[in-house]
mmCIF file of C-alpha atoms in Angstrom:
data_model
loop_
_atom_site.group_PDB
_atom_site.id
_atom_site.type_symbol
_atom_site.label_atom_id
_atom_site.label_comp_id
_atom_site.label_asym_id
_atom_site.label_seq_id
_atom_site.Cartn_x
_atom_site.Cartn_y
_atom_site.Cartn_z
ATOM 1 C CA UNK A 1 20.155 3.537 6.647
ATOM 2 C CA UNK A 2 19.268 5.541 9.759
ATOM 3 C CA UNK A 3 18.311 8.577 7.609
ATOM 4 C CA UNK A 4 15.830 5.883 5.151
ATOM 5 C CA UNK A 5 14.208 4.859 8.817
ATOM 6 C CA UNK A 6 13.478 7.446 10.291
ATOM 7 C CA UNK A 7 12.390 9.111 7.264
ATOM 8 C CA UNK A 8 9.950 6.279 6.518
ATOM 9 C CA UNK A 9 9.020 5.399 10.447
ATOM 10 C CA UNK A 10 7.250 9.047 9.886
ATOM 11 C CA UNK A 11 5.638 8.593 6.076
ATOM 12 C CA UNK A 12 4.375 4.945 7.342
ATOM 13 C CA UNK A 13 2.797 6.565 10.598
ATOM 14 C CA UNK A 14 1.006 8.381 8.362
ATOM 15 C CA UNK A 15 0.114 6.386 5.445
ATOM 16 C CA UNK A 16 -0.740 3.869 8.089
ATOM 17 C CA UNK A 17 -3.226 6.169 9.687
ATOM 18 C CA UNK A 18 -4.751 7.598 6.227
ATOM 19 C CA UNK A 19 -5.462 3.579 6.399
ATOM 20 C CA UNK A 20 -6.925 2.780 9.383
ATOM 21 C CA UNK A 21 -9.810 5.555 9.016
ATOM 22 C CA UNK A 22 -10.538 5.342 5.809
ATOM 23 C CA UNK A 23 -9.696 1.687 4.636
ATOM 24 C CA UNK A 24 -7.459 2.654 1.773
ATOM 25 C CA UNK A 25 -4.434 4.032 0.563
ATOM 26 C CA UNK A 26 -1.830 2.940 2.099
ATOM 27 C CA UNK A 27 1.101 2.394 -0.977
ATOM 28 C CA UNK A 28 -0.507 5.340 -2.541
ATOM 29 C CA UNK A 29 -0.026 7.631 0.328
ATOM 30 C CA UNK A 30 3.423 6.352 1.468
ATOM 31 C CA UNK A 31 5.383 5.747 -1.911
ATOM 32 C CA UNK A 32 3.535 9.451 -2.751
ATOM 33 C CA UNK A 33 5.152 10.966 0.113
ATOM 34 C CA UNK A 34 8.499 9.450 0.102
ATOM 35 C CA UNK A 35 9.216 10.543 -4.168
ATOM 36 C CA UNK A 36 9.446 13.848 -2.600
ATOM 37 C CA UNK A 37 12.400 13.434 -0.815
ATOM 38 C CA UNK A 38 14.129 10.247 -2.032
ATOM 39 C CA UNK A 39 14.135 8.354 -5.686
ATOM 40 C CA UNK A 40 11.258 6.701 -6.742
ATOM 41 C CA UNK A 41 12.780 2.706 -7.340
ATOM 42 C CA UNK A 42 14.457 3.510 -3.402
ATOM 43 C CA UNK A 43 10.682 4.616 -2.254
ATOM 44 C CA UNK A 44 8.682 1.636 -3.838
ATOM 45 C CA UNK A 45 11.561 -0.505 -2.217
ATOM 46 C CA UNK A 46 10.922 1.041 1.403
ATOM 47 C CA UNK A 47 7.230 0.227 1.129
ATOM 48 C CA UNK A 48 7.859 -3.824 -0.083
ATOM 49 C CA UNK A 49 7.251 -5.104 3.883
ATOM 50 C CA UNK A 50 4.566 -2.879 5.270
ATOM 51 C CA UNK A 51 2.598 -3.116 1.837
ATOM 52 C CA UNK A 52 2.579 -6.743 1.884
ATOM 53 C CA UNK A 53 2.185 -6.873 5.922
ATOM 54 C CA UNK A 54 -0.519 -4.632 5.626
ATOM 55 C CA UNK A 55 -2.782 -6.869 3.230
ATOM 56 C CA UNK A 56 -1.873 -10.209 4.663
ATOM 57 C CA UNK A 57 -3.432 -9.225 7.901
ATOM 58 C CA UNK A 58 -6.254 -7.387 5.899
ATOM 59 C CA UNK A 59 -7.039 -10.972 4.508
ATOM 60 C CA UNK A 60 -6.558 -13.052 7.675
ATOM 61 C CA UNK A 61 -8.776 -10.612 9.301
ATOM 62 C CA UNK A 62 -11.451 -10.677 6.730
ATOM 63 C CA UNK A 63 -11.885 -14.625 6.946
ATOM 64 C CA UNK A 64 -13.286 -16.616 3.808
ATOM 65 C CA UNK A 65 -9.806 -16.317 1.841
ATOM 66 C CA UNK A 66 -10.455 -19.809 -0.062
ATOM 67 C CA UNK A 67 -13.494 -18.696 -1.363
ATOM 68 C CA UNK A 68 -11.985 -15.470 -2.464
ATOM 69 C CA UNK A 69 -9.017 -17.542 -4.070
ATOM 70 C CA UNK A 70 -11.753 -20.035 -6.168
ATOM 71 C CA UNK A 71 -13.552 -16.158 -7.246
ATOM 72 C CA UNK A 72 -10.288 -14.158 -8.376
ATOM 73 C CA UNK A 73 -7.695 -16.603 -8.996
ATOM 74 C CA UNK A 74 -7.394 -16.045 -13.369
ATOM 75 C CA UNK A 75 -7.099 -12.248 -11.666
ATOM 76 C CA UNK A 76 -4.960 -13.285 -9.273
ATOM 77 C CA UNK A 77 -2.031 -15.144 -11.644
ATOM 78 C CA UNK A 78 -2.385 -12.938 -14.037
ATOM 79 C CA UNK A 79 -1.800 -9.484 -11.868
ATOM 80 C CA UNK A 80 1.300 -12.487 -10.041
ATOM 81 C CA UNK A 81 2.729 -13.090 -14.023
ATOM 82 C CA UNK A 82 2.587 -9.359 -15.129
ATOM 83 C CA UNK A 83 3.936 -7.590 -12.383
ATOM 84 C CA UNK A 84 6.892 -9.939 -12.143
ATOM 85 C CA UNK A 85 7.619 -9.371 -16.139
ATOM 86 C CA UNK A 86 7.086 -6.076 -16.091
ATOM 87 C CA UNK A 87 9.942 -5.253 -13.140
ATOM 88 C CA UNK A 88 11.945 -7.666 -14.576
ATOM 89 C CA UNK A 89 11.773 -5.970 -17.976
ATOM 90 C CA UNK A 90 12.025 -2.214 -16.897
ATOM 91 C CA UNK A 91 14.649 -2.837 -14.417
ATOM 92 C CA UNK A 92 16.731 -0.251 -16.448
ATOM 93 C CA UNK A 93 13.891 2.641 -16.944
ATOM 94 C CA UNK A 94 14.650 6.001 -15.987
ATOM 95 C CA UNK A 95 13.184 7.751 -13.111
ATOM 96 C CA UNK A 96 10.506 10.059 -15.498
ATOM 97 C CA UNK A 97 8.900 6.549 -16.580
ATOM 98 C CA UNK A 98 8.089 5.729 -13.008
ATOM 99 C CA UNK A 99 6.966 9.006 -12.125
ATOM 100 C CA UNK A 100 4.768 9.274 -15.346
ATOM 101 C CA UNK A 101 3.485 5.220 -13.925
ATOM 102 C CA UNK A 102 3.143 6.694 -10.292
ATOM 103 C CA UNK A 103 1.169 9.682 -11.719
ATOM 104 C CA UNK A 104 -0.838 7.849 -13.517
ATOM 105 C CA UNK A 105 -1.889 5.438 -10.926
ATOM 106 C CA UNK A 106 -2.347 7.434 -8.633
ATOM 107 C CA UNK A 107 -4.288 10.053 -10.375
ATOM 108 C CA UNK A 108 -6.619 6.804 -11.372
ATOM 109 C CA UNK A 109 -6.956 5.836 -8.234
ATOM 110 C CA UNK A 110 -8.362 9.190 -6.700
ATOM 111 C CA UNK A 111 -10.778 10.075 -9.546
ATOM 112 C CA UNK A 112 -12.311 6.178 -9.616
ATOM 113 C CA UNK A 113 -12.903 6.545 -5.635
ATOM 114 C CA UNK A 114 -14.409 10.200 -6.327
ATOM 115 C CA UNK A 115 -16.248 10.562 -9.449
ATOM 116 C CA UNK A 116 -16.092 7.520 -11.713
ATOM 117 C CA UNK A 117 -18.772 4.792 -11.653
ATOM 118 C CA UNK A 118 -18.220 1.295 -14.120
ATOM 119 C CA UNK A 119 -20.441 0.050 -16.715
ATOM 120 C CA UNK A 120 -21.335 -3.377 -15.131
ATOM 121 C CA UNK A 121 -19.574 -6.815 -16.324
ATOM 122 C CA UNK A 122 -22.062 -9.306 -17.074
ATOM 123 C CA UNK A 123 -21.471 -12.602 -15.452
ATOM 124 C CA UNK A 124 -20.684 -14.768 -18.579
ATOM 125 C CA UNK A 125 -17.315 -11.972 -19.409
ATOM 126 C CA UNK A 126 -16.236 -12.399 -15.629
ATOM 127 C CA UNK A 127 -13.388 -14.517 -16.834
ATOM 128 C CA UNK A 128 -12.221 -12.780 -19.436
ATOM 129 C CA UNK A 129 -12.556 -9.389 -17.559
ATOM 130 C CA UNK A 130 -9.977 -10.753 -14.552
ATOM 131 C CA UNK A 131 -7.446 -11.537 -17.444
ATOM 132 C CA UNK A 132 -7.600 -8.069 -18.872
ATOM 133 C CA UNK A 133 -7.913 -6.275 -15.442
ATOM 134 C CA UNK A 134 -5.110 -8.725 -13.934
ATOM 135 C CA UNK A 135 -2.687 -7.796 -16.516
ATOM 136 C CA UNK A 136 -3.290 -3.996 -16.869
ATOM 137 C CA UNK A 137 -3.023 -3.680 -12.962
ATOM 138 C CA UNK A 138 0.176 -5.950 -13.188
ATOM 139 C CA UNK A 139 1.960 -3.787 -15.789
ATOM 140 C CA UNK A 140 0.958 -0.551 -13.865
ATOM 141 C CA UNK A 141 1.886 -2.300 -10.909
ATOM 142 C CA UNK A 142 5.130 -3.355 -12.206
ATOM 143 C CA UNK A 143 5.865 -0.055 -13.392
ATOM 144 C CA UNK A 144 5.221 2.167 -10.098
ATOM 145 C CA UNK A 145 4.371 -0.043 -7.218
ATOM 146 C CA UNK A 146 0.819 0.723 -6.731
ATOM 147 C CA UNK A 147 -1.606 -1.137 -9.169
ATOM 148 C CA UNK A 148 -4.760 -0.768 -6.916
ATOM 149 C CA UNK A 149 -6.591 1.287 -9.668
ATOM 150 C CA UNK A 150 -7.076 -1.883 -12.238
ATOM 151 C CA UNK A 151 -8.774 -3.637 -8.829
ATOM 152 C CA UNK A 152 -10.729 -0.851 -7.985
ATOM 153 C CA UNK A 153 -12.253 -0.609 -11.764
ATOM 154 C CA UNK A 154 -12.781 -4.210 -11.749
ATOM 155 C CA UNK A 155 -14.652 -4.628 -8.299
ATOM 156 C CA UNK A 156 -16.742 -1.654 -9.118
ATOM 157 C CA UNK A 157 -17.835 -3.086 -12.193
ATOM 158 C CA UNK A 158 -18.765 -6.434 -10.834
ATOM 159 C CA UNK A 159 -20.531 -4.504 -8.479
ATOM 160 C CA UNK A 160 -19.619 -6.814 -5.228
ATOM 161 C CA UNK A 161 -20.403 -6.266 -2.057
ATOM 162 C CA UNK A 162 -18.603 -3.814 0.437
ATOM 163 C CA UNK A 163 -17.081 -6.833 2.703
ATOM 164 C CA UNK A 164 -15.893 -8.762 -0.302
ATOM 165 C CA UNK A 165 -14.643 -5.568 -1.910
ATOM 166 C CA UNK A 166 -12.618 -5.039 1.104
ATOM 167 C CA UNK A 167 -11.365 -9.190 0.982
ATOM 168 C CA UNK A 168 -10.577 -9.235 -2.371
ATOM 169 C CA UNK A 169 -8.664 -5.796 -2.982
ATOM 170 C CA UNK A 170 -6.294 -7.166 0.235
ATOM 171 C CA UNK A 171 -5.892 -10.601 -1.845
ATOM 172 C CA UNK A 172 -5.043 -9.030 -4.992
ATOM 173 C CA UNK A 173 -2.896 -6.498 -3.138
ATOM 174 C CA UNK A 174 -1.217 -9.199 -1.627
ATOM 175 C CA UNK A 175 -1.092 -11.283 -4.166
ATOM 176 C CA UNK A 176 0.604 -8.763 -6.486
ATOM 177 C CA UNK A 177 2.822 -7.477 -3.524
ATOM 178 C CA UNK A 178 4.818 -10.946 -3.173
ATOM 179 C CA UNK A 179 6.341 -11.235 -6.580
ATOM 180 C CA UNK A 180 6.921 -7.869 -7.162
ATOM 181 C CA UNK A 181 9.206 -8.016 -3.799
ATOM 182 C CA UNK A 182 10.902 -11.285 -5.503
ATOM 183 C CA UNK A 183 11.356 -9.234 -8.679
ATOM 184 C CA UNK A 184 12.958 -6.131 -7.331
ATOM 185 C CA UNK A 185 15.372 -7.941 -5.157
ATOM 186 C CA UNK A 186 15.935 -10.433 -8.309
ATOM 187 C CA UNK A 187 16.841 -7.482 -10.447
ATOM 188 C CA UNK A 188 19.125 -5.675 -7.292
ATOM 189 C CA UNK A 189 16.521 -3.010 -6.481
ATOM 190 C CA UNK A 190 16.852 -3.824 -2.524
ATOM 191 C CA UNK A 191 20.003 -4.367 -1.032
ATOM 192 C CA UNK A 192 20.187 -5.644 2.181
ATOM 193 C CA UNK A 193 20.094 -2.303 4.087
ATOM 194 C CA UNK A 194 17.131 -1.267 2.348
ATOM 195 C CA UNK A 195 15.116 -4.795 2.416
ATOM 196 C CA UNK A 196 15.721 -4.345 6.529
ATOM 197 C CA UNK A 197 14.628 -1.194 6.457
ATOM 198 C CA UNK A 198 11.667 -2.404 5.085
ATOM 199 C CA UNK A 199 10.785 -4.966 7.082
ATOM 200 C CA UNK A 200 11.565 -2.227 10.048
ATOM 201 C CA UNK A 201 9.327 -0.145 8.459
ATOM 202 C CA UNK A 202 5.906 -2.779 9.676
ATOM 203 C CA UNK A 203 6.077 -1.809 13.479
ATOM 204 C CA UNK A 204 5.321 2.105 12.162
ATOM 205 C CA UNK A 205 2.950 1.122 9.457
ATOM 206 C CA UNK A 206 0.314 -0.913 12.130
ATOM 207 C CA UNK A 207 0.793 1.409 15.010
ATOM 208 C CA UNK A 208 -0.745 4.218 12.199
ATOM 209 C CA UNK A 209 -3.072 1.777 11.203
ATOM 210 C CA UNK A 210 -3.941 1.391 14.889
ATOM 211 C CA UNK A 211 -4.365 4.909 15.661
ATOM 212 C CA UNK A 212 -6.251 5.678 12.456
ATOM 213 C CA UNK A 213 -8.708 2.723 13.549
ATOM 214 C CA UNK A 214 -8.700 4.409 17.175
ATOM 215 C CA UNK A 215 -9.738 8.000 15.858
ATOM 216 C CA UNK A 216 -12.532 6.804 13.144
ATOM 217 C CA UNK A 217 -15.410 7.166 15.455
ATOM 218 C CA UNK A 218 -14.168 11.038 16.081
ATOM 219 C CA UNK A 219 -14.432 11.990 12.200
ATOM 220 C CA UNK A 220 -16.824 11.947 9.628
ATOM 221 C CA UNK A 221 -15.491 9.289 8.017
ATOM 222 C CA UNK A 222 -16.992 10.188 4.302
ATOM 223 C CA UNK A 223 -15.354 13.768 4.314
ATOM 224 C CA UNK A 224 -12.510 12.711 5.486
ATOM 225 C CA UNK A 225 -12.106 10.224 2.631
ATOM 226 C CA UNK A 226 -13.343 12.595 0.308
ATOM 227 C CA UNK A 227 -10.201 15.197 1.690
ATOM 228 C CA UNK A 228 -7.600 12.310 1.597
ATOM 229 C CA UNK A 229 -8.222 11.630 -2.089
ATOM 230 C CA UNK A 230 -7.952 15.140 -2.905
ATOM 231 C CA UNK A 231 -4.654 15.237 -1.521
ATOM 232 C CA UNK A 232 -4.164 11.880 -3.457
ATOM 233 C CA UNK A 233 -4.894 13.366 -6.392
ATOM 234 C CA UNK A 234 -2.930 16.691 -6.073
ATOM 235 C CA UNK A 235 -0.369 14.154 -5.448
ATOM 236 C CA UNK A 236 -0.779 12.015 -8.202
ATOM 237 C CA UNK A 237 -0.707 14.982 -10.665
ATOM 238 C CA UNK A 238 2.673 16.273 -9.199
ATOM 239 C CA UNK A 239 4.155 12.914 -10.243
ATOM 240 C CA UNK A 240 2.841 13.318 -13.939
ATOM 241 C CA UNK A 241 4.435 17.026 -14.002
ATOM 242 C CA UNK A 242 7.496 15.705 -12.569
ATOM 243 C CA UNK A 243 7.706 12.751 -15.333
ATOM 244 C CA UNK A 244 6.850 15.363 -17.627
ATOM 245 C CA UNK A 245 9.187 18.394 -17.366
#
């Protein structure tokens, strides 16, 4: 347990800080970081708390969260629905499926934020577009523990504004963090010593997040970004090789 803690005290420091200066990243970094040393299931269970801290007090913060409820809430149950199903049916997968899901995700998620713009979503196929979007990020979700690249697609295609962006990827966030938690303890992925380590794991996650807020003024914010989803996707394309050979 000591070894898990202080192991993730110094991953959450710094995922917590890739956070706080650039406004994103903060599963992808950590759960990243922590495959290389420990098992992927034991990782995505270390990051459980601090994920889910992380995006309820990006949502209180951020104000207006019954409005944002009444715009994403088919997104919101169905990203809830599939990420539970999906952990409780691949409870049994082996490690090169969840790397090959990490990859994947995380891969997505560095090319969307670099290169890749969305065809808009007209208004009347809003609906239907949360449904899809909700479930595909749920099933990615469900598979690796980071299902921010389904959001990301989604927002960018409705084309909403940077402050609601920034609302609504912490709801959805959030809301897909809670029952994935229930899930993975459901199905015996967290034991006790881990789900404690977790919660542990907070205090390190905001005092990152602190400093990253503290040193944004000092960097140029965009290349910075631009740097930390390099690394993301270097990252990211470890995972696939790993998953693959």
């Amino acid at each position: 347990m000591i070894d898990f803690l202080l192991i993730g005290a110094v991953v959450f420091v710094i995922a917590g800080s890739v956070k706080g200066l650039v406004g994103i990243g903060l599963p992808t970094a950590a759960i990243s970081m922590l495959t290389m040393v420990i098992d992927p299931r034991t990782a995505i269970a270390m990051g459980l708390g601090p994920i889910i801290a992380s995006n309820a007090w990006q949502i209180w913060t951020m104000g207006d969260l019954r409005g944002a409820i009444s715009r994403y809430w088919v997104f919101a149950i169905s990203l809830g629905v599939s990420v539970f199903l999906t952990v409780w049916l691949s409870a049994d997968l082996s490690d090169r499926v969840i790397f090959l899901a990490l990859g994947l995700s995380i891969v997505s998620f560095a090319v969307l934020n670099l290169r890749f713009v969305m065809p808009r979503i007209p208004d009347r196929f809003d609906t239907l577009a949360q449904f899809v979007f909700g479930n595909l990020a749920g099933i990615l979700g469900g598979l690796s523990g980071v299902w921010i690249a389904p959001v990301i697609m989604y927002m960018s295609a409705r084309q909403v504004p940077k402050d609601e962006f920034v609302r609504a990827t912490g709801l959805l966030l959030f809301v897909g963090g809670v029952p994935f938690a229930v899930a993975y303890v459901q199905q015996g992925l967290v034991t006790p010593e881990l789900g404690m380590v977790s919660l542990l794991l907070i205090l390190p996650t905001l005092l990152g997040f602190t400093l990253g807020a503290r040193l944004r003024s000092r960097f140029s914010n965009e290349s910075f970004r631009k740097l930390v989803l390099y690394v993301f996707l270097v990252l990211g394309l470890n995972l696939l090789r790993r998953g693959i050979f």
